[in-house]
Amino acid sequence: MEVETAQADVRRVYRGGFSGPLVSAVIWAAASAASIWGPIWLSMSVLFLGGMMIFPLSAVVLKIMGGPAFLPRGHPSAALAMQCAFTVPLGLLVAIALGSVAPTLFLPASLIIVGAHYLTFISLYGMRLYGVLAGGLVAVGATAMFAAPPLRDVSGWIGAVILLAFAVLLYLAARAERQRNTSHA
């Protein structure tokens, strides 16, 4: 199977991947609320444990919409998709360690980690839009950490809004591709 064909399969099955950022936006909003109204360990727990639920919850969203929610067994991109997913919880361990020492750095550091993981989606999906998503999340996290400390308290909320906006953009891109493919068939 050629790379372009595998990428087209990933875009088709996961509908451009919109459900991941959609579910992530909800989890980021919950973690951000927990950081404001609860102890930092609660925010860390919500983001870490919620992050592990993104793929299964995304699959539920896709199933509700009808159609496939998983790549077929043996698909060459399945392993890459799994490897991309595992980078986040491993990276969040570093953010949790940092947040344990400096709690206001937890969410900005987590944004950088989550944003960086979206870089691999450029190749997985064959969509440059994921580079823009990655850049946006990393930029907010880095700005909050290094240039504008007052953003630290709201960085998680900003990340949730970015993820939600990109969920819409990814959905629309997938729908447009589906319509193009249908009209050419």
PDB file of C-alpha atoms in Angstrom:
ATOM      1  CA  MET A   1       0.000   0.000   0.000  1.00  0.00           C
ATOM      2  CA  GLU A   2       1.291   3.437  -0.900  1.00  0.00           C
ATOM      3  CA  VAL A   3       1.583   6.186   1.708  1.00  0.00           C
ATOM      4  CA  GLU A   4      -1.065   8.378   0.044  1.00  0.00           C
ATOM      5  CA  THR A   5      -3.539   5.488   0.022  1.00  0.00           C
ATOM      6  CA  ALA A   6      -2.879   4.741   3.696  1.00  0.00           C
ATOM      7  CA  GLN A   7      -3.333   8.419   4.569  1.00  0.00           C
ATOM      8  CA  ALA A   8      -6.597   8.546   2.627  1.00  0.00           C
ATOM      9  CA  ASP A   9      -7.810   5.515   4.601  1.00  0.00           C
ATOM     10  CA  VAL A  10      -6.931   7.226   7.886  1.00  0.00           C
ATOM     11  CA  ARG A  11      -8.740  10.413   6.835  1.00  0.00           C
ATOM     12  CA  ARG A  12     -11.791   8.435   5.710  1.00  0.00           C
ATOM     13  CA  VAL A  13     -12.081   6.129   8.730  1.00  0.00           C
ATOM     14  CA  TYR A  14     -11.386   8.796  11.356  1.00  0.00           C
ATOM     15  CA  ARG A  15     -13.240  11.548   9.421  1.00  0.00           C
ATOM     16  CA  GLY A  16     -10.152  13.736   9.300  1.00  0.00           C
ATOM     17  CA  GLY A  17      -9.485  13.017  12.960  1.00  0.00           C
ATOM     18  CA  PHE A  18     -11.947  15.649  14.191  1.00  0.00           C
ATOM     19  CA  SER A  19     -13.263  13.529  17.081  1.00  0.00           C
ATOM     20  CA  GLY A  20      -9.896  13.454  18.878  1.00  0.00           C
ATOM     21  CA  PRO A  21      -9.588  17.240  19.229  1.00  0.00           C
ATOM     22  CA  LEU A  22     -13.321  17.417  20.034  1.00  0.00           C
ATOM     23  CA  VAL A  23     -12.996  14.992  22.954  1.00  0.00           C
ATOM     24  CA  SER A  24      -9.680  16.625  23.921  1.00  0.00           C
ATOM     25  CA  ALA A  25     -11.339  20.042  24.113  1.00  0.00           C
ATOM     26  CA  VAL A  26     -13.816  18.711  26.673  1.00  0.00           C
ATOM     27  CA  ILE A  27     -11.034  17.088  28.715  1.00  0.00           C
ATOM     28  CA  TRP A  28      -8.926  20.261  28.574  1.00  0.00           C
ATOM     29  CA  ALA A  29     -11.900  22.330  29.747  1.00  0.00           C
ATOM     30  CA  ALA A  30     -12.421  19.922  32.663  1.00  0.00           C
ATOM     31  CA  ALA A  31      -8.715  19.989  33.579  1.00  0.00           C
ATOM     32  CA  SER A  32      -8.698  23.794  33.355  1.00  0.00           C
ATOM     33  CA  ALA A  33     -11.743  24.044  35.600  1.00  0.00           C
ATOM     34  CA  ALA A  34     -10.092  21.675  38.056  1.00  0.00           C
ATOM     35  CA  SER A  35      -6.942  23.816  38.086  1.00  0.00           C
ATOM     36  CA  ILE A  36      -8.957  26.888  39.050  1.00  0.00           C
ATOM     37  CA  TRP A  37     -11.449  25.399  41.516  1.00  0.00           C
ATOM     38  CA  GLY A  38      -9.505  22.449  42.907  1.00  0.00           C
ATOM     39  CA  PRO A  39      -6.033  21.320  43.882  1.00  0.00           C
ATOM     40  CA  ILE A  40      -3.439  20.937  41.115  1.00  0.00           C
ATOM     41  CA  TRP A  41      -3.358  17.150  41.510  1.00  0.00           C
ATOM     42  CA  LEU A  42      -7.006  17.091  40.398  1.00  0.00           C
ATOM     43  CA  SER A  43      -6.188  18.954  37.182  1.00  0.00           C
ATOM     44  CA  MET A  44      -3.237  16.616  36.599  1.00  0.00           C
ATOM     45  CA  SER A  45      -5.440  13.577  37.172  1.00  0.00           C
ATOM     46  CA  VAL A  46      -8.190  14.833  34.856  1.00  0.00           C
ATOM     47  CA  LEU A  47      -5.750  15.555  32.037  1.00  0.00           C
ATOM     48  CA  PHE A  48      -3.725  12.354  32.468  1.00  0.00           C
ATOM     49  CA  LEU A  49      -6.631   9.941  32.945  1.00  0.00           C
ATOM     50  CA  GLY A  50      -8.884  11.802  30.534  1.00  0.00           C
ATOM     51  CA  GLY A  51      -6.086  11.778  27.983  1.00  0.00           C
ATOM     52  CA  MET A  52      -6.018   8.001  28.131  1.00  0.00           C
ATOM     53  CA  MET A  53      -9.716   8.004  27.290  1.00  0.00           C
ATOM     54  CA  ILE A  54      -9.456  10.220  24.194  1.00  0.00           C
ATOM     55  CA  PHE A  55      -9.101   7.413  21.657  1.00  0.00           C
ATOM     56  CA  PRO A  56     -11.903   5.230  23.067  1.00  0.00           C
ATOM     57  CA  LEU A  57     -14.242   8.221  23.442  1.00  0.00           C
ATOM     58  CA  SER A  58     -13.358   9.405  19.939  1.00  0.00           C
ATOM     59  CA  ALA A  59     -14.255   5.958  18.643  1.00  0.00           C
ATOM     60  CA  VAL A  60     -17.631   6.229  20.389  1.00  0.00           C
ATOM     61  CA  VAL A  61     -18.257   9.569  18.639  1.00  0.00           C
ATOM     62  CA  LEU A  62     -17.406   7.978  15.284  1.00  0.00           C
ATOM     63  CA  LYS A  63     -19.617   4.946  15.983  1.00  0.00           C
ATOM     64  CA  ILE A  64     -22.553   7.208  16.893  1.00  0.00           C
ATOM     65  CA  MET A  65     -22.069   8.974  13.546  1.00  0.00           C
ATOM     66  CA  GLY A  66     -22.199   5.628  11.727  1.00  0.00           C
ATOM     67  CA  GLY A  67     -19.524   3.952   9.706  1.00  0.00           C
ATOM     68  CA  PRO A  68     -16.151   2.625  10.804  1.00  0.00           C
ATOM     69  CA  ALA A  69     -14.388   3.822  13.945  1.00  0.00           C
ATOM     70  CA  PHE A  70     -11.157   1.824  13.574  1.00  0.00           C
ATOM     71  CA  LEU A  71      -8.669   1.074  10.837  1.00  0.00           C
ATOM     72  CA  PRO A  72      -8.951  -2.485   9.535  1.00  0.00           C
ATOM     73  CA  ARG A  73      -6.743  -5.081  11.214  1.00  0.00           C
ATOM     74  CA  GLY A  74      -3.294  -5.114   9.627  1.00  0.00           C
ATOM     75  CA  HIS A  75      -3.556  -1.600   8.177  1.00  0.00           C
ATOM     76  CA  PRO A  76      -0.017  -0.173   7.859  1.00  0.00           C
ATOM     77  CA  SER A  77      -0.973   3.072   9.647  1.00  0.00           C
ATOM     78  CA  ALA A  78      -2.482   1.390  12.714  1.00  0.00           C
ATOM     79  CA  ALA A  79       0.894   1.038  14.458  1.00  0.00           C
ATOM     80  CA  LEU A  80       1.822   4.670  13.755  1.00  0.00           C
ATOM     81  CA  ALA A  81      -1.526   5.832  15.140  1.00  0.00           C
ATOM     82  CA  MET A  82      -0.918   3.860  18.354  1.00  0.00           C
ATOM     83  CA  GLN A  83       2.644   5.154  18.695  1.00  0.00           C
ATOM     84  CA  CYS A  84       1.423   8.755  18.273  1.00  0.00           C
ATOM     85  CA  ALA A  85      -1.145   8.225  21.011  1.00  0.00           C
ATOM     86  CA  PHE A  86       1.384   6.870  23.518  1.00  0.00           C
ATOM     87  CA  THR A  87       3.629   9.937  23.296  1.00  0.00           C
ATOM     88  CA  VAL A  88       1.147  12.073  25.252  1.00  0.00           C
ATOM     89  CA  PRO A  89       0.803  10.119  28.524  1.00  0.00           C
ATOM     90  CA  LEU A  90       4.562   9.587  28.603  1.00  0.00           C
ATOM     91  CA  GLY A  91       5.184  13.293  28.033  1.00  0.00           C
ATOM     92  CA  LEU A  92       2.569  14.234  30.610  1.00  0.00           C
ATOM     93  CA  LEU A  93       4.643  12.468  33.243  1.00  0.00           C
ATOM     94  CA  VAL A  94       7.240  15.212  32.727  1.00  0.00           C
ATOM     95  CA  ALA A  95       4.549  17.918  32.902  1.00  0.00           C
ATOM     96  CA  ILE A  96       3.214  16.363  36.118  1.00  0.00           C
ATOM     97  CA  ALA A  97       6.707  16.363  37.634  1.00  0.00           C
ATOM     98  CA  LEU A  98       7.161  20.018  36.627  1.00  0.00           C
ATOM     99  CA  GLY A  99       3.682  20.920  37.889  1.00  0.00           C
ATOM    100  CA  SER A 100       4.424  19.270  41.228  1.00  0.00           C
ATOM    101  CA  VAL A 101       7.244  21.775  41.717  1.00  0.00           C
ATOM    102  CA  ALA A 102       5.656  24.765  39.960  1.00  0.00           C
ATOM    103  CA  PRO A 103       1.884  24.179  39.629  1.00  0.00           C
ATOM    104  CA  THR A 104       1.259  27.059  37.219  1.00  0.00           C
ATOM    105  CA  LEU A 105       3.573  25.419  34.666  1.00  0.00           C
ATOM    106  CA  PHE A 106       1.592  22.166  34.420  1.00  0.00           C
ATOM    107  CA  LEU A 107      -1.000  23.224  31.829  1.00  0.00           C
ATOM    108  CA  PRO A 108       1.409  25.238  29.631  1.00  0.00           C
ATOM    109  CA  ALA A 109       3.894  22.337  29.613  1.00  0.00           C
ATOM    110  CA  SER A 110       1.071  19.934  28.805  1.00  0.00           C
ATOM    111  CA  LEU A 111       0.020  22.115  25.865  1.00  0.00           C
ATOM    112  CA  ILE A 112       3.537  21.895  24.449  1.00  0.00           C
ATOM    113  CA  ILE A 113       3.533  18.095  24.813  1.00  0.00           C
ATOM    114  CA  VAL A 114       0.089  17.663  23.268  1.00  0.00           C
ATOM    115  CA  GLY A 115       0.898  20.127  20.495  1.00  0.00           C
ATOM    116  CA  ALA A 116       4.136  18.326  19.651  1.00  0.00           C
ATOM    117  CA  HIS A 117       2.306  15.009  19.384  1.00  0.00           C
ATOM    118  CA  TYR A 118       0.054  16.478  16.677  1.00  0.00           C
ATOM    119  CA  LEU A 119       3.104  16.950  14.432  1.00  0.00           C
ATOM    120  CA  THR A 120       3.079  13.223  13.698  1.00  0.00           C
ATOM    121  CA  PHE A 121      -0.533  13.549  12.526  1.00  0.00           C
ATOM    122  CA  ILE A 122       0.707  15.531   9.508  1.00  0.00           C
ATOM    123  CA  SER A 123       2.181  12.277   8.171  1.00  0.00           C
ATOM    124  CA  LEU A 124      -0.478   9.982   9.617  1.00  0.00           C
ATOM    125  CA  TYR A 125      -3.368  11.867   7.988  1.00  0.00           C
ATOM    126  CA  GLY A 126      -1.515  13.642   5.202  1.00  0.00           C
ATOM    127  CA  MET A 127      -3.010  16.920   6.421  1.00  0.00           C
ATOM    128  CA  ARG A 128      -0.935  20.064   6.954  1.00  0.00           C
ATOM    129  CA  LEU A 129      -3.761  21.434   9.104  1.00  0.00           C
ATOM    130  CA  TYR A 130      -2.348  19.335  11.933  1.00  0.00           C
ATOM    131  CA  GLY A 131       0.854  21.383  11.744  1.00  0.00           C
ATOM    132  CA  VAL A 132      -1.167  24.529  12.368  1.00  0.00           C
ATOM    133  CA  LEU A 133      -2.925  22.858  15.315  1.00  0.00           C
ATOM    134  CA  ALA A 134       0.426  21.722  16.714  1.00  0.00           C
ATOM    135  CA  GLY A 135       1.916  25.181  16.272  1.00  0.00           C
ATOM    136  CA  GLY A 136      -1.028  26.868  17.972  1.00  0.00           C
ATOM    137  CA  LEU A 137      -0.912  24.651  21.055  1.00  0.00           C
ATOM    138  CA  VAL A 138       2.878  24.844  21.355  1.00  0.00           C
ATOM    139  CA  ALA A 139       2.817  28.622  20.887  1.00  0.00           C
ATOM    140  CA  VAL A 140       0.250  29.118  23.656  1.00  0.00           C
ATOM    141  CA  GLY A 141       2.129  26.798  26.018  1.00  0.00           C
ATOM    142  CA  ALA A 142       5.545  28.340  25.315  1.00  0.00           C
ATOM    143  CA  THR A 143       4.210  31.900  25.528  1.00  0.00           C
ATOM    144  CA  ALA A 144       2.567  31.163  28.877  1.00  0.00           C
ATOM    145  CA  MET A 145       5.696  29.472  30.215  1.00  0.00           C
ATOM    146  CA  PHE A 146       8.322  31.951  29.057  1.00  0.00           C
ATOM    147  CA  ALA A 147       6.924  35.245  27.791  1.00  0.00           C
ATOM    148  CA  ALA A 148       3.572  35.945  29.422  1.00  0.00           C
ATOM    149  CA  PRO A 149       3.220  34.261  32.836  1.00  0.00           C
ATOM    150  CA  PRO A 150      -0.265  35.782  33.382  1.00  0.00           C
ATOM    151  CA  LEU A 151      -1.483  33.453  30.590  1.00  0.00           C
ATOM    152  CA  ARG A 152      -0.581  30.393  32.663  1.00  0.00           C
ATOM    153  CA  ASP A 153      -3.887  30.411  34.539  1.00  0.00           C
ATOM    154  CA  VAL A 154      -5.929  30.528  31.323  1.00  0.00           C
ATOM    155  CA  SER A 155      -3.648  28.567  28.992  1.00  0.00           C
ATOM    156  CA  GLY A 156      -5.674  25.374  29.404  1.00  0.00           C
ATOM    157  CA  TRP A 157      -8.867  27.209  28.457  1.00  0.00           C
ATOM    158  CA  ILE A 158      -7.137  28.686  25.409  1.00  0.00           C
ATOM    159  CA  GLY A 159      -5.969  25.187  24.485  1.00  0.00           C
ATOM    160  CA  ALA A 160      -9.538  23.875  24.814  1.00  0.00           C
ATOM    161  CA  VAL A 161     -10.813  26.604  22.473  1.00  0.00           C
ATOM    162  CA  ILE A 162      -8.063  25.879  19.931  1.00  0.00           C
ATOM    163  CA  LEU A 163      -8.842  22.160  20.029  1.00  0.00           C
ATOM    164  CA  LEU A 164     -12.554  22.818  19.588  1.00  0.00           C
ATOM    165  CA  ALA A 165     -11.925  25.175  16.659  1.00  0.00           C
ATOM    166  CA  PHE A 166      -9.700  22.599  14.970  1.00  0.00           C
ATOM    167  CA  ALA A 167     -12.244  19.838  15.572  1.00  0.00           C
ATOM    168  CA  VAL A 168     -14.654  21.912  13.468  1.00  0.00           C
ATOM    169  CA  LEU A 169     -12.029  22.657  10.798  1.00  0.00           C
ATOM    170  CA  LEU A 170     -10.973  18.996  10.582  1.00  0.00           C
ATOM    171  CA  TYR A 171     -14.586  17.862  10.333  1.00  0.00           C
ATOM    172  CA  LEU A 172     -15.264  20.347   7.545  1.00  0.00           C
ATOM    173  CA  ALA A 173     -12.098  19.290   5.694  1.00  0.00           C
ATOM    174  CA  ALA A 174     -13.111  15.619   5.932  1.00  0.00           C
ATOM    175  CA  ARG A 175     -16.639  16.392   4.780  1.00  0.00           C
ATOM    176  CA  ALA A 176     -15.329  18.371   1.796  1.00  0.00           C
ATOM    177  CA  GLU A 177     -13.012  15.483   0.845  1.00  0.00           C
ATOM    178  CA  ARG A 178     -15.884  13.018   1.136  1.00  0.00           C
ATOM    179  CA  GLN A 179     -18.029  15.207  -1.129  1.00  0.00           C
ATOM    180  CA  ARG A 180     -15.190  15.514  -3.687  1.00  0.00           C
ATOM    181  CA  ASN A 181     -14.704  11.739  -3.685  1.00  0.00           C
ATOM    182  CA  THR A 182     -18.437  11.130  -4.051  1.00  0.00           C
ATOM    183  CA  SER A 183     -18.780  13.563  -6.968  1.00  0.00           C
ATOM    184  CA  HIS A 184     -15.830  11.939  -8.791  1.00  0.00           C
ATOM    185  CA  ALA A 185     -17.157   8.415  -8.354  1.00  0.00           C
TER     186      ALA A 185
END
